[in-house]
PDB file of C-alpha atoms in Angstrom:
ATOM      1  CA  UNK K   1      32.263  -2.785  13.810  1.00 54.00           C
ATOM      2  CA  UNK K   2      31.300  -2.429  17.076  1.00 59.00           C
ATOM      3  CA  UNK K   3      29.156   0.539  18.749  1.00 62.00           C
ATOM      4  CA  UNK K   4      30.474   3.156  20.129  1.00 60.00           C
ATOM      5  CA  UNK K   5      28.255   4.623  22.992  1.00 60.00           C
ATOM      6  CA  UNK K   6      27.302   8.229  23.535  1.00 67.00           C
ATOM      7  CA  UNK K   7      24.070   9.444  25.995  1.00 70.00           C
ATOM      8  CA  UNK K   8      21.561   7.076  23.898  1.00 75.00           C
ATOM      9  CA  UNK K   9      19.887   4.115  25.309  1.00 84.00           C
ATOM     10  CA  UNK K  10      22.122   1.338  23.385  1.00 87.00           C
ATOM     11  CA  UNK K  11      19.159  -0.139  21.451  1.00 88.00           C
ATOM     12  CA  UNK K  12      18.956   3.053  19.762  1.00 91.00           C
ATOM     13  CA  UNK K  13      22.675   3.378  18.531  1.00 91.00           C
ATOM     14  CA  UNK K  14      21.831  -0.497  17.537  1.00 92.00           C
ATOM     15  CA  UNK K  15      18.734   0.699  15.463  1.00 93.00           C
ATOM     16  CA  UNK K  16      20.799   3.542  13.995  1.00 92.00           C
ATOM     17  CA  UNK K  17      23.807   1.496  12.752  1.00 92.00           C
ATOM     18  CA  UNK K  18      21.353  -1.149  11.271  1.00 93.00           C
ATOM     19  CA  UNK K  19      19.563   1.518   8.844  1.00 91.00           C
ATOM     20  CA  UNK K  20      22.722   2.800   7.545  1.00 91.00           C
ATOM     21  CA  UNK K  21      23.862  -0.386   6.742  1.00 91.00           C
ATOM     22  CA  UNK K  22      20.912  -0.983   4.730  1.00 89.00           C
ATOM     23  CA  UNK K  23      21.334   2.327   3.446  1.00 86.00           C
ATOM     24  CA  UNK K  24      24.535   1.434   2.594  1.00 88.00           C
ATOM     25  CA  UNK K  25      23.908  -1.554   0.730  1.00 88.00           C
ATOM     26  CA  UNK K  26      25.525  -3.285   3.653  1.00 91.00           C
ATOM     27  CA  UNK K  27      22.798  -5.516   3.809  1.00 90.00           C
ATOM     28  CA  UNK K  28      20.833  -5.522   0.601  1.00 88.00           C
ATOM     29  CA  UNK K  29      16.833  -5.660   0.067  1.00 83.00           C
ATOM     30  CA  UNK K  30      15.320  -9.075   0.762  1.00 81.00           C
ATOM     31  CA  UNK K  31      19.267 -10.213   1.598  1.00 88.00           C
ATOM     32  CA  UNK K  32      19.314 -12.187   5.117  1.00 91.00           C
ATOM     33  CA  UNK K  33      21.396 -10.771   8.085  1.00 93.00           C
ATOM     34  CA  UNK K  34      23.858 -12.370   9.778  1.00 93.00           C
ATOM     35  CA  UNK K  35      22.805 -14.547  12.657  1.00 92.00           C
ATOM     36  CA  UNK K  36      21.506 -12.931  16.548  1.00 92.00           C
ATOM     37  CA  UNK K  37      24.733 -14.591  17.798  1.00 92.00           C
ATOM     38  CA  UNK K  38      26.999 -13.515  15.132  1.00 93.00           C
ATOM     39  CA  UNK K  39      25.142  -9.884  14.834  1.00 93.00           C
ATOM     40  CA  UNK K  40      25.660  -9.458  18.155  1.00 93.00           C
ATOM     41  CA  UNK K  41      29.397 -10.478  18.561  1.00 92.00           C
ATOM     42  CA  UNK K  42      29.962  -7.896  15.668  1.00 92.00           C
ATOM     43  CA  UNK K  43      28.572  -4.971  17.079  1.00 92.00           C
ATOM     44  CA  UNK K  44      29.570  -5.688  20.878  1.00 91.00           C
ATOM     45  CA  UNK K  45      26.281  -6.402  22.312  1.00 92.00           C
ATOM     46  CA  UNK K  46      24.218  -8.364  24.592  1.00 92.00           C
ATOM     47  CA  UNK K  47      21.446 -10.450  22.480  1.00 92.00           C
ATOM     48  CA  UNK K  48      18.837  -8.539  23.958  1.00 93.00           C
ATOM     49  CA  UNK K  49      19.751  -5.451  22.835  1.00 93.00           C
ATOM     50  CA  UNK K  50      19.752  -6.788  19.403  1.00 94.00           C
ATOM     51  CA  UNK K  51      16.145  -8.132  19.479  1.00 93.00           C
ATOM     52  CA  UNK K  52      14.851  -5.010  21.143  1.00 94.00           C
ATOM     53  CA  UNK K  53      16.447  -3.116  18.120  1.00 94.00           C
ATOM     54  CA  UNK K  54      15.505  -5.659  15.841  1.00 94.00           C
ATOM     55  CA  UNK K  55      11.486  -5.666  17.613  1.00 93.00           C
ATOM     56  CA  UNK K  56      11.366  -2.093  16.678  1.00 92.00           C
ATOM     57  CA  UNK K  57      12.958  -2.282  13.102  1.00 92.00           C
ATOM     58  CA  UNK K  58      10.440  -4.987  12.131  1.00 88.00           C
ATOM     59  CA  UNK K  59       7.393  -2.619  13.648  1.00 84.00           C
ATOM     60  CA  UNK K  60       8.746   0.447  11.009  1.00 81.00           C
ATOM     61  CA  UNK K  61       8.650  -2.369   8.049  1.00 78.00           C
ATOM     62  CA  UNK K  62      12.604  -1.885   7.997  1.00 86.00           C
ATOM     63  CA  UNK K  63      13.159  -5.862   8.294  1.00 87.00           C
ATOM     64  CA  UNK K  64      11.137  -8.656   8.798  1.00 84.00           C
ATOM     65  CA  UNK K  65      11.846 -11.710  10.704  1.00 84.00           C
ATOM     66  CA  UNK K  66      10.888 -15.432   9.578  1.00 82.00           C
ATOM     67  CA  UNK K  67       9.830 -17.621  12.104  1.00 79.00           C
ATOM     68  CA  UNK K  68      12.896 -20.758  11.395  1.00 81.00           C
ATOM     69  CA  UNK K  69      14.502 -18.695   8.421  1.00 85.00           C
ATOM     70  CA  UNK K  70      16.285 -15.685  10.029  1.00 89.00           C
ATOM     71  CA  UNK K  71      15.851 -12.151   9.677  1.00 91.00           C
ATOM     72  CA  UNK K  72      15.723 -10.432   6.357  1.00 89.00           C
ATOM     73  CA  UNK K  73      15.909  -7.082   4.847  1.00 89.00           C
ATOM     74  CA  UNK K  74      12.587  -5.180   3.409  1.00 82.00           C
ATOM     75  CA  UNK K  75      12.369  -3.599  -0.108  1.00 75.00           C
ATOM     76  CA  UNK K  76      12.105  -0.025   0.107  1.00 73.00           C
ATOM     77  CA  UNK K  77       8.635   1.436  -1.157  1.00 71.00           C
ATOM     78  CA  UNK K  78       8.987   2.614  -4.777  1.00 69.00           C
ATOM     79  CA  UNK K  79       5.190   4.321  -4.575  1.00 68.00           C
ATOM     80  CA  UNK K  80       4.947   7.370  -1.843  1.00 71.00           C
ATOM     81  CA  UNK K  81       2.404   9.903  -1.858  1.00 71.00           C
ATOM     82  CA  UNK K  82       0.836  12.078   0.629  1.00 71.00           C
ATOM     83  CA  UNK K  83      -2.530  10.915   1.677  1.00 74.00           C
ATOM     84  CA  UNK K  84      -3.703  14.476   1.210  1.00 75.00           C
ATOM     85  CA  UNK K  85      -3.289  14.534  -2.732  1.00 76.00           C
ATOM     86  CA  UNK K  86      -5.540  12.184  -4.739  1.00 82.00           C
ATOM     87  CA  UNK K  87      -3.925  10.647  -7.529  1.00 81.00           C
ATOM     88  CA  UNK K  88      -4.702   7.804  -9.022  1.00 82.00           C
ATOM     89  CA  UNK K  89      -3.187   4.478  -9.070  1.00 85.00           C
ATOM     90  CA  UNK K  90      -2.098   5.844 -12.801  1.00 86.00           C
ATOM     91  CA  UNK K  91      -0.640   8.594 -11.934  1.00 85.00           C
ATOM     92  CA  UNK K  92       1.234   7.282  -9.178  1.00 84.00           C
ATOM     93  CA  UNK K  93       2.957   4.514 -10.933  1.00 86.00           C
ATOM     94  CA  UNK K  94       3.853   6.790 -13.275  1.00 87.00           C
ATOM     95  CA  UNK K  95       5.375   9.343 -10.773  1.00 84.00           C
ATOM     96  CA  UNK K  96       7.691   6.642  -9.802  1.00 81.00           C
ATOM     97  CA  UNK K  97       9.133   6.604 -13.147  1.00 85.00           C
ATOM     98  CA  UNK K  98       7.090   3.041 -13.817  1.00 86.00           C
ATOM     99  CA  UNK K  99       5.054   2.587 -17.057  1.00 90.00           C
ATOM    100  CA  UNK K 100       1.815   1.629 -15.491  1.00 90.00           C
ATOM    101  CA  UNK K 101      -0.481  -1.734 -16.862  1.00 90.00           C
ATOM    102  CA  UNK K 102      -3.614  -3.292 -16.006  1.00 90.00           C
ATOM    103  CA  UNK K 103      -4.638  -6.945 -15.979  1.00 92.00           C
ATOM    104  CA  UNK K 104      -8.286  -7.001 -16.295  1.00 90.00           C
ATOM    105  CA  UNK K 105     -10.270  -9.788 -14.063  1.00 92.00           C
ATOM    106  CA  UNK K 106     -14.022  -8.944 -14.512  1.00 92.00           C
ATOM    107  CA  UNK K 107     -16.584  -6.497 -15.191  1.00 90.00           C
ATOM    108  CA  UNK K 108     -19.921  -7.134 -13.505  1.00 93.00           C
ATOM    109  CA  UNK K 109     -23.740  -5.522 -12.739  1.00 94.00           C
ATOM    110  CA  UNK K 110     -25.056  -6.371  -9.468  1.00 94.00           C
ATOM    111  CA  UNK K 111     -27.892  -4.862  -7.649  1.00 95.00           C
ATOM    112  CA  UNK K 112     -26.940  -2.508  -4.863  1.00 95.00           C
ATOM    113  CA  UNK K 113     -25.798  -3.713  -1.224  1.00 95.00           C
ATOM    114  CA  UNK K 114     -27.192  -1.461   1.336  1.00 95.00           C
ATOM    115  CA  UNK K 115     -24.004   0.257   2.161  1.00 95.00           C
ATOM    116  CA  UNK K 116     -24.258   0.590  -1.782  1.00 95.00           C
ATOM    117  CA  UNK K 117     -27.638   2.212  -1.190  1.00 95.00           C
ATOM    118  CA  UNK K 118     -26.219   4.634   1.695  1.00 95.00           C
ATOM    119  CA  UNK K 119     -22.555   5.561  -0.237  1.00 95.00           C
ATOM    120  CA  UNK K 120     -24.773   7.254  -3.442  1.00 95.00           C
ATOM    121  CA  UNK K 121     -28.391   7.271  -2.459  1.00 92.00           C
ATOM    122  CA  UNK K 122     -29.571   5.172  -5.219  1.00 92.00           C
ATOM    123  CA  UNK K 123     -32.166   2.911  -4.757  1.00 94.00           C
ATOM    124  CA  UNK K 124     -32.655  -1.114  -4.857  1.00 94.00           C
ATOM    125  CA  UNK K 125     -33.609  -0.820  -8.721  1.00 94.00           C
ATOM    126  CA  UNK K 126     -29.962   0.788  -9.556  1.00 95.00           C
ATOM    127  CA  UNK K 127     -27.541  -1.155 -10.794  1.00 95.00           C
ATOM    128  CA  UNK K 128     -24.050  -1.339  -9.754  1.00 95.00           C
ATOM    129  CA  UNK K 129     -21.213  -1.795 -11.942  1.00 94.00           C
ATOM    130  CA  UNK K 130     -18.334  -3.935 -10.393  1.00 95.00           C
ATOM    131  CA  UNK K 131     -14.623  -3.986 -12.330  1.00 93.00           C
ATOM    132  CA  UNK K 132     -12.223  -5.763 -10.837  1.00 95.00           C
ATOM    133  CA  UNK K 133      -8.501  -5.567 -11.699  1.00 93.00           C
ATOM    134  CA  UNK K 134      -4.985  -5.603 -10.874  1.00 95.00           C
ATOM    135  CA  UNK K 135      -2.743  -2.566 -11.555  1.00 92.00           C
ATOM    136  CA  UNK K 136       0.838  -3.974 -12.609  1.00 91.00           C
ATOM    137  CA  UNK K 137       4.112  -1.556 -12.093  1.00 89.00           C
ATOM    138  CA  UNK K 138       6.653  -2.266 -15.433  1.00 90.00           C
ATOM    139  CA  UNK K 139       4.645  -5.292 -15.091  1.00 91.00           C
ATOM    140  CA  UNK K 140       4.804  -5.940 -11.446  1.00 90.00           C
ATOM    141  CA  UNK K 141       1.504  -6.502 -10.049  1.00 92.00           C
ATOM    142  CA  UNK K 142       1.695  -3.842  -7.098  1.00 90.00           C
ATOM    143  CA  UNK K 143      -2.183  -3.225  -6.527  1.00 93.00           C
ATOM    144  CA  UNK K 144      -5.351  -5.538  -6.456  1.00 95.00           C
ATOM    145  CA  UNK K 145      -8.580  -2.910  -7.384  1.00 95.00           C
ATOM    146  CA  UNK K 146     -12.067  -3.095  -6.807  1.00 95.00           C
ATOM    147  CA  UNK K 147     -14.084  -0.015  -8.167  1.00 94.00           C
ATOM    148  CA  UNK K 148     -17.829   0.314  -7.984  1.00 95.00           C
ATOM    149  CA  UNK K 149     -19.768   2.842  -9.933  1.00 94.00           C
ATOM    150  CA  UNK K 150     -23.609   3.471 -10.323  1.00 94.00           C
ATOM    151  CA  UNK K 151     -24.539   1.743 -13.717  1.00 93.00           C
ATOM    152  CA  UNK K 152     -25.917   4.899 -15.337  1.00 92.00           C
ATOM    153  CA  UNK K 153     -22.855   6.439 -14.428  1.00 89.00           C
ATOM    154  CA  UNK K 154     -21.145   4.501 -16.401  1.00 86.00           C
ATOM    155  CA  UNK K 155     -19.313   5.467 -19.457  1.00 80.00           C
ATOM    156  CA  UNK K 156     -20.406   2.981 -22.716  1.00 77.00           C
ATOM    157  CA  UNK K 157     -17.071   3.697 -23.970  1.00 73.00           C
ATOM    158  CA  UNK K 158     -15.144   1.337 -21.228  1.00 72.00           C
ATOM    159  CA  UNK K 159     -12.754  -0.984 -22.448  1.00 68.00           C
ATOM    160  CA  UNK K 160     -10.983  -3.897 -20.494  1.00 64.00           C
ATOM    161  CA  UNK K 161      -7.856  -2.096 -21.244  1.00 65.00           C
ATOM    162  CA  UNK K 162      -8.807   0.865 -19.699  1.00 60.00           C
ATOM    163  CA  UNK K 163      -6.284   2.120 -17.352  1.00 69.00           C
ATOM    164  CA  UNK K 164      -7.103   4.938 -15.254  1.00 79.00           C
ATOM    165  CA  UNK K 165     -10.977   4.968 -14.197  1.00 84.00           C
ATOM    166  CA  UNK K 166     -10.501   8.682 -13.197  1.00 85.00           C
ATOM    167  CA  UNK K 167      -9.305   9.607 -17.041  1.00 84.00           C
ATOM    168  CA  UNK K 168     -12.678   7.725 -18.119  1.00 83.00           C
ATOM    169  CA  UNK K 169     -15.333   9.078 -16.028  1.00 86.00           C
ATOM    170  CA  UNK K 170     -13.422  12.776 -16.730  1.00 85.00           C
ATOM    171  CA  UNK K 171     -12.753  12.409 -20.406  1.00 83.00           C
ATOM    172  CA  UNK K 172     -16.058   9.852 -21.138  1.00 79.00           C
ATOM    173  CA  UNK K 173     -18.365  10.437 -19.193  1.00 79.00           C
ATOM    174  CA  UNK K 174     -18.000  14.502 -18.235  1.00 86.00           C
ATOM    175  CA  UNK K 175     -17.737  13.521 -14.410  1.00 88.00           C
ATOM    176  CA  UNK K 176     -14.492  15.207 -12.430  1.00 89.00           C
ATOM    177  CA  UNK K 177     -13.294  13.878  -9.553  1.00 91.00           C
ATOM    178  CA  UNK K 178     -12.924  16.411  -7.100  1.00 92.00           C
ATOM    179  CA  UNK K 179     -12.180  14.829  -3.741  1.00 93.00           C
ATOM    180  CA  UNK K 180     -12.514  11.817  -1.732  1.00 93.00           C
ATOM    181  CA  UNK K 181     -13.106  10.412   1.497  1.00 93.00           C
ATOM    182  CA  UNK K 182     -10.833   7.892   2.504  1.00 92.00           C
ATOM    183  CA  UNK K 183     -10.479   4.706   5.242  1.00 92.00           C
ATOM    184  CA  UNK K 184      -7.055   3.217   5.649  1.00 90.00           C
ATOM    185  CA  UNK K 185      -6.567  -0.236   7.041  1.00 90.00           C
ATOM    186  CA  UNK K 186      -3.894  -2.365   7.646  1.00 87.00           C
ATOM    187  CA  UNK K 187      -4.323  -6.095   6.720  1.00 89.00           C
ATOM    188  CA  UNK K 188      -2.018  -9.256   6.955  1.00 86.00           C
ATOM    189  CA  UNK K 189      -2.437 -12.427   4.029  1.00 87.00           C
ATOM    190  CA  UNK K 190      -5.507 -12.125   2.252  1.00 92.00           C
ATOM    191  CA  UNK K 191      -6.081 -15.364   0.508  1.00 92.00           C
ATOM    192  CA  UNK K 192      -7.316 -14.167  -2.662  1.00 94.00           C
ATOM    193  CA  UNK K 193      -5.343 -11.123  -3.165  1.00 95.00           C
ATOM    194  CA  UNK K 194      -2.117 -11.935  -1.882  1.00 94.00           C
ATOM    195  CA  UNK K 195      -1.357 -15.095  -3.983  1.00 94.00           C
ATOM    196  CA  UNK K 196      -2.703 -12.205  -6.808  1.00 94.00           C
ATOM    197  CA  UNK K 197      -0.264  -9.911  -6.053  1.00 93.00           C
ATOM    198  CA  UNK K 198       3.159 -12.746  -5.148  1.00 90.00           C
ATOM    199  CA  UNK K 199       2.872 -11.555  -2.054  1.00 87.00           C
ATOM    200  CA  UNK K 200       4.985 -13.633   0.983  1.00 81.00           C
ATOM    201  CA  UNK K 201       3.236 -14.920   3.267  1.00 80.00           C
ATOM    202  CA  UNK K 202       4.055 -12.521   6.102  1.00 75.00           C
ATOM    203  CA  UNK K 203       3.742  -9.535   3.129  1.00 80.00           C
ATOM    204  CA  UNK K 204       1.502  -7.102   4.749  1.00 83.00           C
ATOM    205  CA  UNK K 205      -1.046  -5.192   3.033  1.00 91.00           C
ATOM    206  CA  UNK K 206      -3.145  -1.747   3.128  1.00 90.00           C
ATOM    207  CA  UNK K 207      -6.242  -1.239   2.324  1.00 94.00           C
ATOM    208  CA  UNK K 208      -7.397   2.266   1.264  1.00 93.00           C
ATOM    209  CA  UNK K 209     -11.369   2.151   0.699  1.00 95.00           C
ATOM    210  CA  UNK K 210     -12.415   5.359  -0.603  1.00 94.00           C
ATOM    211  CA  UNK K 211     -15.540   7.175  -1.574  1.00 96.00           C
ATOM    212  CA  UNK K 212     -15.120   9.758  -4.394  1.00 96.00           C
ATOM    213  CA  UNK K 213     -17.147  12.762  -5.567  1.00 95.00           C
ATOM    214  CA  UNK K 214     -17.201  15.500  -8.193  1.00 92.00           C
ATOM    215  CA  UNK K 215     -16.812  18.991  -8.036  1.00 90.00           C
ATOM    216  CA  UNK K 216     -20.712  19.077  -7.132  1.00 91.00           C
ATOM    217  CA  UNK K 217     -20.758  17.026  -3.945  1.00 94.00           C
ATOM    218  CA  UNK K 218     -22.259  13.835  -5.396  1.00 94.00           C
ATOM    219  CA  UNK K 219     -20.491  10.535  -5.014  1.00 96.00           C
ATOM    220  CA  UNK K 220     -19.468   8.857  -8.171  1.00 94.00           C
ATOM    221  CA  UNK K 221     -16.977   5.958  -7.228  1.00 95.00           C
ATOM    222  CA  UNK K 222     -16.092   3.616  -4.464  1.00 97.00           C
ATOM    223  CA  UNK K 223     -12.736   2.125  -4.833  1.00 95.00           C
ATOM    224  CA  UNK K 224     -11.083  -0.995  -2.707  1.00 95.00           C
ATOM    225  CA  UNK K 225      -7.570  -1.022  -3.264  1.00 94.00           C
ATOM    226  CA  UNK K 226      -5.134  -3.164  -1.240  1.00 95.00           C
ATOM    227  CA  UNK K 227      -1.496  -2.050  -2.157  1.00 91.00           C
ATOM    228  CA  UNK K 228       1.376  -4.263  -1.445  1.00 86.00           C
ATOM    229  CA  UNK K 229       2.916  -2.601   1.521  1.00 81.00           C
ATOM    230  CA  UNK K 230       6.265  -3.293   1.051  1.00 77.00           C
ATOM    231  CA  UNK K 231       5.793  -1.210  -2.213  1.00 78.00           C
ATOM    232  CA  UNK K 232       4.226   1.728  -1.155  1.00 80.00           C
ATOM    233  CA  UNK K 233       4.442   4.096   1.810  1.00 77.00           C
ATOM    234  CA  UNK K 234       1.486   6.649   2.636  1.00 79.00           C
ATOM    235  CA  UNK K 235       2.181  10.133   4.943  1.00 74.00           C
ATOM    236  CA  UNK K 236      -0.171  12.987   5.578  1.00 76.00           C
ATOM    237  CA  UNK K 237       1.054  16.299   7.213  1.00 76.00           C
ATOM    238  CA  UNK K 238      -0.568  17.188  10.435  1.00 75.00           C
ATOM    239  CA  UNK K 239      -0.945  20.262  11.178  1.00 76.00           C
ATOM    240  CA  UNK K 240      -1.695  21.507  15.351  1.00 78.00           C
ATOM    241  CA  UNK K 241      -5.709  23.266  16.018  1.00 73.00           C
TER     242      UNK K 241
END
């Protein structure tokens, strides 16, 4: 089992050998590894040269390690999308081959916040209507949602078992989402929405807080979604100016 060297720094053979493994089914998802000592006696390595490989395979959410408990192994993501392409939580459940669900927590009016007031120009006499939920994956919870929308914007047709608030505005209310602008931001244990969402303790989360419009420009929705980031991986192509 040991390494066999070629021109690479060692760590990196190390890192390599690791993610086929897992790959493998070597070491399975949320399975511990073997000890540093024992690790390192199989693969024919110094100790350091295991935690440097093992620093950098907890940084790409390949492992994590538990402070007293030992190392263990990271679930893949089932969700990845492109940040690019706007789907909605809906769609992207589905597109995982998951039948999406929805636990509804509370539907609210509020008056508007001033960011409220800044995102879609209303005024302090406009209502805001608040729904709070949690999106659930073949009955997994997998996303905690908060989605604001101007009260007159509002379709009376919502339902608590509403899934998709994009299929609503669209197909109830004659609004079409065109395009948003969106914030990503890591975030470690939240302690509302983690205990909401079985998260461990050192379960990270993201945060995407987006702004959407329609096909005119105007803003229509503000969403605050924290995804469970050991379920779903985000990428955007970049392309050179």
């Amino acid at each position: 089992m040991t390494i066999k060297s070629d021109n690479r720094h060692l760590y990196l053979q190390v890192i390599d050998r690791l993610k086929k493994d897992i790959d493998k089914g070597v070491y399975k998802e949320k399975e511990r590894l073997p000890s540093e000592f024992e690790l390192s006696r199989q693969l024919g390595i110094s100790r350091a040269t295991l935690r440097e490989a093992l620093r950098i395979l907890e940084e790409e959410n390949r492992i994590v390690r538990r402070h007293g408990v030992g190392t263990f192994v990271n679930a893949k993501p089932l969700f990845s999308s492109g940040i690019e392409q706007l789907y909605s939580v809906t769609d992207m459940i589905r597109m995982a081959g998951m039948e999406p669900g929805t636990v509804f927590l509370s539907s609210s009016v509020h008056q508007p916040t001033d960011e409220d007031i800044n995102r879609f120009n209303c005024t302090p006499d406009d209502d805001m209507t608040i729904i709070e939920r949690v999106r659930t994956a073949n009955g997994d919870p997998v996303v905690y949602c908060v989605d604001k929308i101007p009260t007159d914007l509002m379709p009376t047709s919502f339902t608590h078992q509403d899934r998709s608030i994009f299929s609503l505005l669209e197909e109830n209310g004659g609004m079409y989402i065109s395009y948003a602008v969106t914030h990503i931001e890591p975030a470690g244990y939240h302690e509302k929405v983690s205990p909401i969402l079985g998260c461990e303790p050192e379960t990270a989360l993201l945060v995407l807080k987006q702004l959407h419009y329609d096909d005119k420009d105007q803003p229509i929705l503000y969403s605050l979604n924290y995804f469970k980031a050991d379920r779903f991986s985000f990428h955007v192509v970049r392309k050179r100016v």
